[in-house]
Every structure is written in structure tokens, then in C-alpha cells.
Backbone as JSON Lines, residues from 0, in Angstrom:
{"i":0,"aa":"M","n":[102.97,127.22,40.15],"ca":[103.79,126.93,41.31],"c":[103.49,127.91,42.45]}
{"i":1,"aa":"E","n":[103.28,129.18,42.13],"ca":[103.0,130.17,43.17],"c":[101.66,129.93,43.85]}
{"i":2,"aa":"I","n":[100.67,129.48,43.09],"ca":[99.35,129.25,43.66],"c":[99.42,128.14,44.7]}
{"i":3,"aa":"N","n":[100.17,127.08,44.42],"ca":[100.29,125.96,45.35],"c":[100.94,126.41,46.66]}
{"i":4,"aa":"Q","n":[101.96,127.23,46.6],"ca":[102.61,127.73,47.81],"c":[101.68,128.66,48.58]}
{"i":5,"aa":"E","n":[100.88,129.44,47.86],"ca":[99.94,130.34,48.52],"c":[98.88,129.55,49.28]}
{"i":6,"aa":"L","n":[98.4,128.46,48.68],"ca":[97.41,127.62,49.36],"c":[98.0,126.96,50.6]}
{"i":7,"aa":"K","n":[99.25,126.55,50.54],"ca":[99.89,125.93,51.69],"c":[100.14,126.94,52.81]}
{"i":8,"aa":"S","n":[100.38,128.19,52.44],"ca":[100.68,129.19,53.46],"c":[99.43,129.61,54.23]}
{"i":9,"aa":"R","n":[98.28,129.55,53.58],"ca":[97.03,129.89,54.28],"c":[96.61,128.73,55.16]}
{"i":10,"aa":"S","n":[95.92,129.06,56.21],"ca":[95.42,127.98,57.06],"c":[94.24,127.31,56.36]}
{"i":11,"aa":"S","n":[94.1,126.03,56.57],"ca":[93.06,125.28,55.88],"c":[91.7,125.58,56.5]}
{"i":12,"aa":"I","n":[90.68,125.12,55.83],"ca":[89.32,125.32,56.32],"c":[89.11,124.6,57.64]}
{"i":13,"aa":"Y","n":[89.84,123.51,57.87],"ca":[89.71,122.78,59.13],"c":[90.2,123.63,60.3]}
{"i":14,"aa":"H","n":[91.31,124.31,60.11],"ca":[91.84,125.16,61.17],"c":[90.92,126.35,61.42]}
{"i":15,"aa":"Q","n":[90.4,126.92,60.34],"ca":[89.5,128.05,60.48],"c":[88.21,127.65,61.19]}
{"i":16,"aa":"T","n":[87.71,126.46,60.89],"ca":[86.49,125.99,61.54],"c":[86.74,125.72,63.02]}
{"i":17,"aa":"A","n":[87.86,125.1,63.34],"ca":[88.2,124.84,64.75],"c":[88.33,126.17,65.51]}
{"i":18,"aa":"M","n":[88.99,127.15,64.89],"ca":[89.12,128.46,65.54],"c":[87.76,129.13,65.72]}
{"i":19,"aa":"A","n":[86.88,129.01,64.72],"ca":[85.56,129.63,64.82],"c":[84.75,129.01,65.96]}
{"i":20,"aa":"M","n":[84.79,127.7,66.08],"ca":[84.06,127.05,67.17],"c":[84.64,127.43,68.53]}
{"i":21,"aa":"M","n":[85.96,127.51,68.59],"ca":[86.6,127.91,69.84],"c":[86.24,129.36,70.19]}
{"i":22,"aa":"L","n":[86.14,130.22,69.18],"ca":[85.76,131.62,69.41],"c":[84.31,131.71,69.91]}
{"i":23,"aa":"I","n":[83.42,130.92,69.33],"ca":[82.03,130.89,69.8],"c":[81.98,130.44,71.25]}
{"i":24,"aa":"Q","n":[82.76,129.41,71.59],"ca":[82.79,128.92,72.97],"c":[83.38,129.97,73.91]}
{"i":25,"aa":"L","n":[84.41,130.7,73.46],"ca":[85.01,131.75,74.28],"c":[84.0,132.86,74.58]}
{"i":26,"aa":"V","n":[83.25,133.28,73.57],"ca":[82.24,134.31,73.77],"c":[81.15,133.79,74.71]}
{"i":27,"aa":"H","n":[80.76,132.54,74.55],"ca":[79.76,131.94,75.44],"c":[80.25,131.94,76.89]}
{"i":28,"aa":"K","n":[81.52,131.62,77.09],"ca":[82.08,131.63,78.45],"c":[82.08,133.05,79.02]}
{"i":29,"aa":"I","n":[82.47,134.02,78.21],"ca":[82.56,135.4,78.7],"c":[81.17,135.95,79.02]}
{"i":30,"aa":"V","n":[80.19,135.7,78.15],"ca":[78.86,136.29,78.31],"c":[78.01,135.53,79.31]}
{"i":31,"aa":"R","n":[78.07,134.21,79.32],"ca":[77.12,133.43,80.1],"c":[77.74,132.75,81.32]}
{"i":32,"aa":"E","n":[78.88,132.12,81.14],"ca":[79.39,131.26,82.21],"c":[80.19,132.0,83.27]}
{"i":33,"aa":"I","n":[81.0,132.96,82.89],"ca":[81.79,133.67,83.9],"c":[80.89,134.44,84.87]}
{"i":34,"aa":"P","n":[79.87,135.2,84.41],"ca":[78.98,135.84,85.39],"c":[78.26,134.83,86.3]}
{"i":35,"aa":"G","n":[77.83,133.7,85.72],"ca":[77.18,132.68,86.54],"c":[78.12,132.05,87.54]}
{"i":36,"aa":"A","n":[79.38,131.83,87.14],"ca":[80.36,131.25,88.07],"c":[80.68,132.21,89.2]}
{"i":37,"aa":"I","n":[80.72,133.49,88.9],"ca":[81.0,134.48,89.95],"c":[79.84,134.54,90.93]}
{"i":38,"aa":"K","n":[78.59,134.41,90.44],"ca":[77.43,134.4,91.33],"c":[77.44,133.17,92.25]}
{"i":39,"aa":"M","n":[77.86,132.01,91.7],"ca":[77.87,130.78,92.49],"c":[79.04,130.71,93.44]}
{"i":40,"aa":"E","n":[80.08,131.46,93.16],"ca":[81.31,131.47,93.95],"c":[81.94,130.07,93.96]}
{"i":41,"aa":"G","n":[82.85,129.84,94.84],"ca":[83.49,128.54,94.95],"c":[84.51,128.3,93.83]}
{"i":42,"aa":"P","n":[84.81,127.02,93.56],"ca":[85.85,126.7,92.58],"c":[85.48,127.09,91.15]}
{"i":43,"aa":"G","n":[84.19,127.18,90.84],"ca":[83.79,127.56,89.49],"c":[84.18,128.98,89.14]}
{"i":44,"aa":"A","n":[84.24,129.84,90.15],"ca":[84.6,131.24,89.91],"c":[86.05,131.35,89.44]}
{"i":45,"aa":"I","n":[86.85,130.35,89.71],"ca":[88.24,130.34,89.26],"c":[88.4,129.48,88.0]}
{"i":46,"aa":"G","n":[87.71,128.34,87.95],"ca":[87.88,127.39,86.86],"c":[87.4,127.89,85.51]}
{"i":47,"aa":"V","n":[86.24,128.53,85.47],"ca":[85.69,128.98,84.19],"c":[86.56,130.05,83.54]}
{"i":48,"aa":"P","n":[87.03,131.08,84.27],"ca":[87.95,132.04,83.61],"c":[89.27,131.41,83.17]}
{"i":49,"aa":"I","n":[89.73,130.39,83.89],"ca":[90.96,129.71,83.47],"c":[90.75,129.02,82.13]}
{"i":50,"aa":"F","n":[89.62,128.32,81.98],"ca":[89.35,127.65,80.71],"c":[89.06,128.65,79.6]}
{"i":51,"aa":"A","n":[88.49,129.8,79.92],"ca":[88.32,130.85,78.92],"c":[89.68,131.36,78.45]}
{"i":52,"aa":"G","n":[90.61,131.51,79.38],"ca":[91.96,131.92,79.0],"c":[92.66,130.88,78.16]}
{"i":53,"aa":"L","n":[92.45,129.59,78.49],"ca":[93.03,128.52,77.68],"c":[92.48,128.53,76.26]}
{"i":54,"aa":"L","n":[91.19,128.84,76.12],"ca":[90.62,128.94,74.78],"c":[91.26,130.09,74.01]}
{"i":55,"aa":"A","n":[91.43,131.23,74.66],"ca":[92.05,132.38,73.98],"c":[93.48,132.04,73.55]}
{"i":56,"aa":"V","n":[94.22,131.38,74.43],"ca":[95.59,130.97,74.08],"c":[95.57,129.95,72.95]}
{"i":57,"aa":"G","n":[94.6,129.01,72.99],"ca":[94.48,128.02,71.94],"c":[94.21,128.64,70.58]}
{"i":58,"aa":"I","n":[93.33,129.63,70.54],"ca":[93.04,130.32,69.28],"c":[94.29,131.02,68.77]}
{"i":59,"aa":"L","n":[95.0,131.68,69.66],"ca":[96.24,132.36,69.27],"c":[97.28,131.36,68.74]}
{"i":60,"aa":"L","n":[97.4,130.21,69.39],"ca":[98.37,129.21,68.94],"c":[98.0,128.64,67.57]}
{"i":61,"aa":"I","n":[96.72,128.47,67.3],"ca":[96.33,127.99,65.97],"c":[96.64,129.05,64.92]}
{"i":62,"aa":"I","n":[96.42,130.32,65.25],"ca":[96.77,131.38,64.32],"c":[98.27,131.36,64.02]}
{"i":63,"aa":"L","n":[99.07,131.05,65.06],"ca":[100.53,130.98,64.88],"c":[100.99,129.63,64.35]}
{"i":64,"aa":"K","n":[100.02,128.78,63.94],"ca":[100.28,127.47,63.34],"c":[101.01,126.53,64.29]}
{"i":65,"aa":"N","n":[100.51,126.44,65.5],"ca":[101.06,125.54,66.51],"c":[99.97,124.54,66.88]}
{"i":66,"aa":"K","n":[100.32,123.24,66.89],"ca":[99.34,122.19,67.16],"c":[98.8,122.23,68.58]}
{"i":67,"aa":"W","n":[99.52,122.83,69.5],"ca":[99.06,122.87,70.88],"c":[97.74,123.61,71.02]}
{"i":68,"aa":"G","n":[97.42,124.5,70.11],"ca":[96.14,125.19,70.15],"c":[94.99,124.21,69.97]}
{"i":69,"aa":"L","n":[95.18,123.21,69.1],"ca":[94.15,122.2,68.91],"c":[93.99,121.34,70.16]}
{"i":70,"aa":"I","n":[95.11,121.03,70.81],"ca":[95.05,120.24,72.04],"c":[94.3,121.01,73.12]}
{"i":71,"aa":"L","n":[94.55,122.31,73.24],"ca":[93.82,123.12,74.22],"c":[92.32,123.17,73.89]}
{"i":72,"aa":"G","n":[91.99,123.19,72.61],"ca":[90.58,123.14,72.21],"c":[89.92,121.83,72.61]}
{"i":73,"aa":"I","n":[90.63,120.72,72.42],"ca":[90.09,119.42,72.81],"c":[89.92,119.33,74.32]}
{"i":74,"aa":"I","n":[90.89,119.85,75.06],"ca":[90.8,119.84,76.53],"c":[89.59,120.65,76.99]}
{"i":75,"aa":"D","n":[89.39,121.82,76.4],"ca":[88.23,122.63,76.78],"c":[86.93,121.96,76.38]}
{"i":76,"aa":"G","n":[86.91,121.3,75.23],"ca":[85.71,120.57,74.83],"c":[85.37,119.46,75.81]}
{"i":77,"aa":"A","n":[86.38,118.74,76.27],"ca":[86.14,117.68,77.27],"c":[85.64,118.28,78.58]}
{"i":78,"aa":"F","n":[86.2,119.42,78.98],"ca":[85.72,120.09,80.18],"c":[84.26,120.51,80.04]}
{"i":79,"aa":"M","n":[83.9,121.0,78.85],"ca":[82.53,121.46,78.63],"c":[81.52,120.32,78.65]}
{"i":80,"aa":"I","n":[81.95,119.11,78.33],"ca":[81.03,117.98,78.41],"c":[80.71,117.67,79.86]}
{"i":81,"aa":"F","n":[81.72,117.76,80.73],"ca":[81.52,117.4,82.13],"c":[81.08,118.57,83.03]}
{"i":82,"aa":"Q","n":[81.24,119.79,82.57],"ca":[80.91,120.95,83.41],"c":[79.43,120.99,83.82]}
{"i":83,"aa":"P","n":[78.45,120.82,82.91],"ca":[77.06,120.84,83.37],"c":[76.74,119.7,84.34]}
{"i":84,"aa":"I","n":[77.35,118.54,84.15],"ca":[77.15,117.43,85.07],"c":[77.7,117.8,86.44]}
{"i":85,"aa":"L","n":[78.87,118.38,86.46],"ca":[79.49,118.77,87.72],"c":[78.69,119.85,88.44]}
{"i":86,"aa":"V","n":[78.3,120.87,87.71],"ca":[77.63,122.02,88.34],"c":[76.19,121.71,88.71]}
{"i":87,"aa":"H","n":[75.43,121.15,87.78],"ca":[73.99,121.01,88.01],"c":[73.61,119.72,88.73]}
{"i":88,"aa":"I","n":[74.36,118.65,88.54],"ca":[74.0,117.38,89.17],"c":[74.79,117.15,90.46]}
{"i":89,"aa":"I","n":[76.11,117.22,90.38],"ca":[76.92,116.91,91.55],"c":[76.85,118.03,92.6]}
{"i":90,"aa":"L","n":[77.04,119.29,92.17],"ca":[76.99,120.4,93.12],"c":[75.57,120.91,93.38]}
{"i":91,"aa":"A","n":[74.6,120.43,92.61],"ca":[73.17,120.74,92.79],"c":[72.85,122.23,92.7]}
{"i":92,"aa":"H","n":[73.52,122.94,91.78],"ca":[73.17,124.34,91.52],"c":[72.15,124.37,90.4]}
{"i":93,"aa":"P","n":[71.02,125.05,90.61],"ca":[70.05,125.13,89.51],"c":[70.6,126.02,88.39]}
{"i":94,"aa":"D","n":[70.08,125.8,87.2],"ca":[70.5,126.62,86.07],"c":[69.98,128.04,86.26]}
{"i":95,"aa":"Q","n":[70.72,129.02,85.74],"ca":[70.32,130.42,85.88],"c":[68.95,130.69,85.26]}
{"i":96,"aa":"N","n":[68.68,130.04,84.14],"ca":[67.41,130.27,83.45],"c":[66.3,129.35,83.96]}
{"i":97,"aa":"G","n":[66.66,128.31,84.68],"ca":[65.66,127.38,85.18],"c":[65.12,126.42,84.13]}
{"i":98,"aa":"V","n":[65.86,126.23,83.04],"ca":[65.4,125.3,82.0],"c":[66.22,124.02,82.08]}
{"i":99,"aa":"W","n":[65.57,122.89,81.88],"ca":[66.25,121.61,82.02],"c":[67.12,121.27,80.81]}
{"i":100,"aa":"W","n":[66.79,121.83,79.64],"ca":[67.48,121.46,78.42],"c":[68.71,122.31,78.13]}
{"i":101,"aa":"Y","n":[69.06,123.26,78.99],"ca":[70.18,124.14,78.7],"c":[71.51,123.4,78.48]}
{"i":102,"aa":"P","n":[71.85,122.33,79.22],"ca":[73.14,121.66,78.98],"c":[73.31,121.12,77.57]}
{"i":103,"aa":"I","n":[72.23,120.95,76.81],"ca":[72.36,120.46,75.43],"c":[73.17,121.45,74.6]}
{"i":104,"aa":"F","n":[73.03,122.74,74.86],"ca":[73.75,123.77,74.1],"c":[75.27,123.68,74.29]}
{"i":105,"aa":"P","n":[75.8,123.68,75.53],"ca":[77.25,123.55,75.66],"c":[77.76,122.17,75.24]}
{"i":106,"aa":"W","n":[76.95,121.12,75.4],"ca":[77.39,119.8,74.94],"c":[77.56,119.77,73.43]}
{"i":107,"aa":"T","n":[76.63,120.41,72.72],"ca":[76.73,120.46,71.26],"c":[77.98,121.24,70.85]}
{"i":108,"aa":"Q","n":[78.22,122.36,71.5],"ca":[79.43,123.13,71.2],"c":[80.68,122.31,71.49]}
{"i":109,"aa":"A","n":[80.7,121.62,72.6],"ca":[81.87,120.83,72.99],"c":[82.15,119.72,71.99]}
{"i":110,"aa":"I","n":[81.11,119.02,71.57],"ca":[81.28,117.94,70.6],"c":[81.8,118.49,69.28]}
{"i":111,"aa":"L","n":[81.28,119.64,68.85],"ca":[81.75,120.23,67.6],"c":[83.19,120.72,67.71]}
{"i":112,"aa":"I","n":[83.57,121.29,68.85],"ca":[84.96,121.72,69.04],"c":[85.89,120.52,68.98]}
{"i":113,"aa":"I","n":[85.56,119.45,69.68],"ca":[86.41,118.25,69.66],"c":[86.49,117.69,68.25]}
{"i":114,"aa":"Y","n":[85.38,117.62,67.55],"ca":[85.35,117.08,66.2],"c":[86.22,117.9,65.24]}
{"i":115,"aa":"F","n":[86.04,119.22,65.24],"ca":[86.79,120.05,64.3],"c":[88.27,120.14,64.67]}
{"i":116,"aa":"C","n":[88.59,120.09,65.96],"ca":[90.0,120.08,66.35],"c":[90.66,118.77,65.9]}
{"i":117,"aa":"C","n":[89.94,117.66,66.01],"ca":[90.49,116.37,65.54],"c":[90.67,116.38,64.02]}
{"i":118,"aa":"L","n":[89.7,116.95,63.29],"ca":[89.85,117.06,61.83],"c":[91.05,117.93,61.46]}
{"i":119,"aa":"A","n":[91.21,119.04,62.16],"ca":[92.34,119.93,61.87],"c":[93.65,119.23,62.2]}
{"i":120,"aa":"W","n":[93.66,118.45,63.28],"ca":[94.89,117.72,63.66],"c":[95.27,116.72,62.56]}
{"i":121,"aa":"K","n":[94.28,115.98,62.05],"ca":[94.55,115.0,61.0],"c":[95.03,115.68,59.72]}
{"i":122,"aa":"N","n":[94.52,116.86,59.45],"ca":[94.85,117.57,58.21],"c":[96.06,118.5,58.37]}
{"i":123,"aa":"W","n":[96.68,118.54,59.53],"ca":[97.75,119.51,59.8],"c":[98.91,119.39,58.81]}
{"i":124,"aa":"A","n":[99.35,118.2,58.54],"ca":[100.54,118.01,57.71],"c":[100.22,118.06,56.23]}
{"i":125,"aa":"K","n":[98.98,117.96,55.85],"ca":[98.63,117.9,54.42],"c":[98.69,119.24,53.75]}
């Protein structure tokens, strides 16, 4: 009986995976995107740190076992899908590295964040 309660008290692998992906995205924003947004100035200099803060709050909420953390992860994942399109195509800013394939990296992260947050959401009550 004690083992079953201990397993329920720990967060599941789905929550841990969603938090890990969100943490990777947060580090990516801090190391790569915030300096680039500050160089480009404009609305990106404000938007990227806001979404980094939302990721940090989302991770904290998942640790505190609140479903809103998963929703914040999904929102950030959706933003990350459209951010390269907005910055590189619509606003016509070249990539910092000058490589055409760079948006594949944040898109992959965004898809994985959305996927794992949805899995954690489905498994929340179990």
C-alpha cells in the first residue's frame, strides 16, 4: 500500500519529460534568442524574454503540480513554431549564423514540447 502512494506522489515520467523539454527551450531562449532579439531591437526584444519568463513559470507550476504549467508549455511551443516565420520571412531579418536550416531546430523543440505537454495532460489524473 505504501509503494502505491509513493508512486502517486511522485511526478510521472510524462511530467518530467515535459519539464525537461521546457527547460531545454528556456536555456535555448536565454543563450541564443534573447541576445539576438536585443540586437534586432523592436518587438522581439520584449516578446522573447516574456516567453522565456512564461516557460520558467510553467516549469515551476508543473513542479507544484498545477496543470497551467502544461498550458504555458503548449503556448510557448505554438509561439516557437511561428517565431522563425515571423522573424525571418515576414520581418526579413537574416539568421545570426546565416544558415537556412536553423529554424528546423526550434521547430523540433516546439513540436516535442507540445507533444510531451499533451501526453502529460492526458496522464495527469492517472
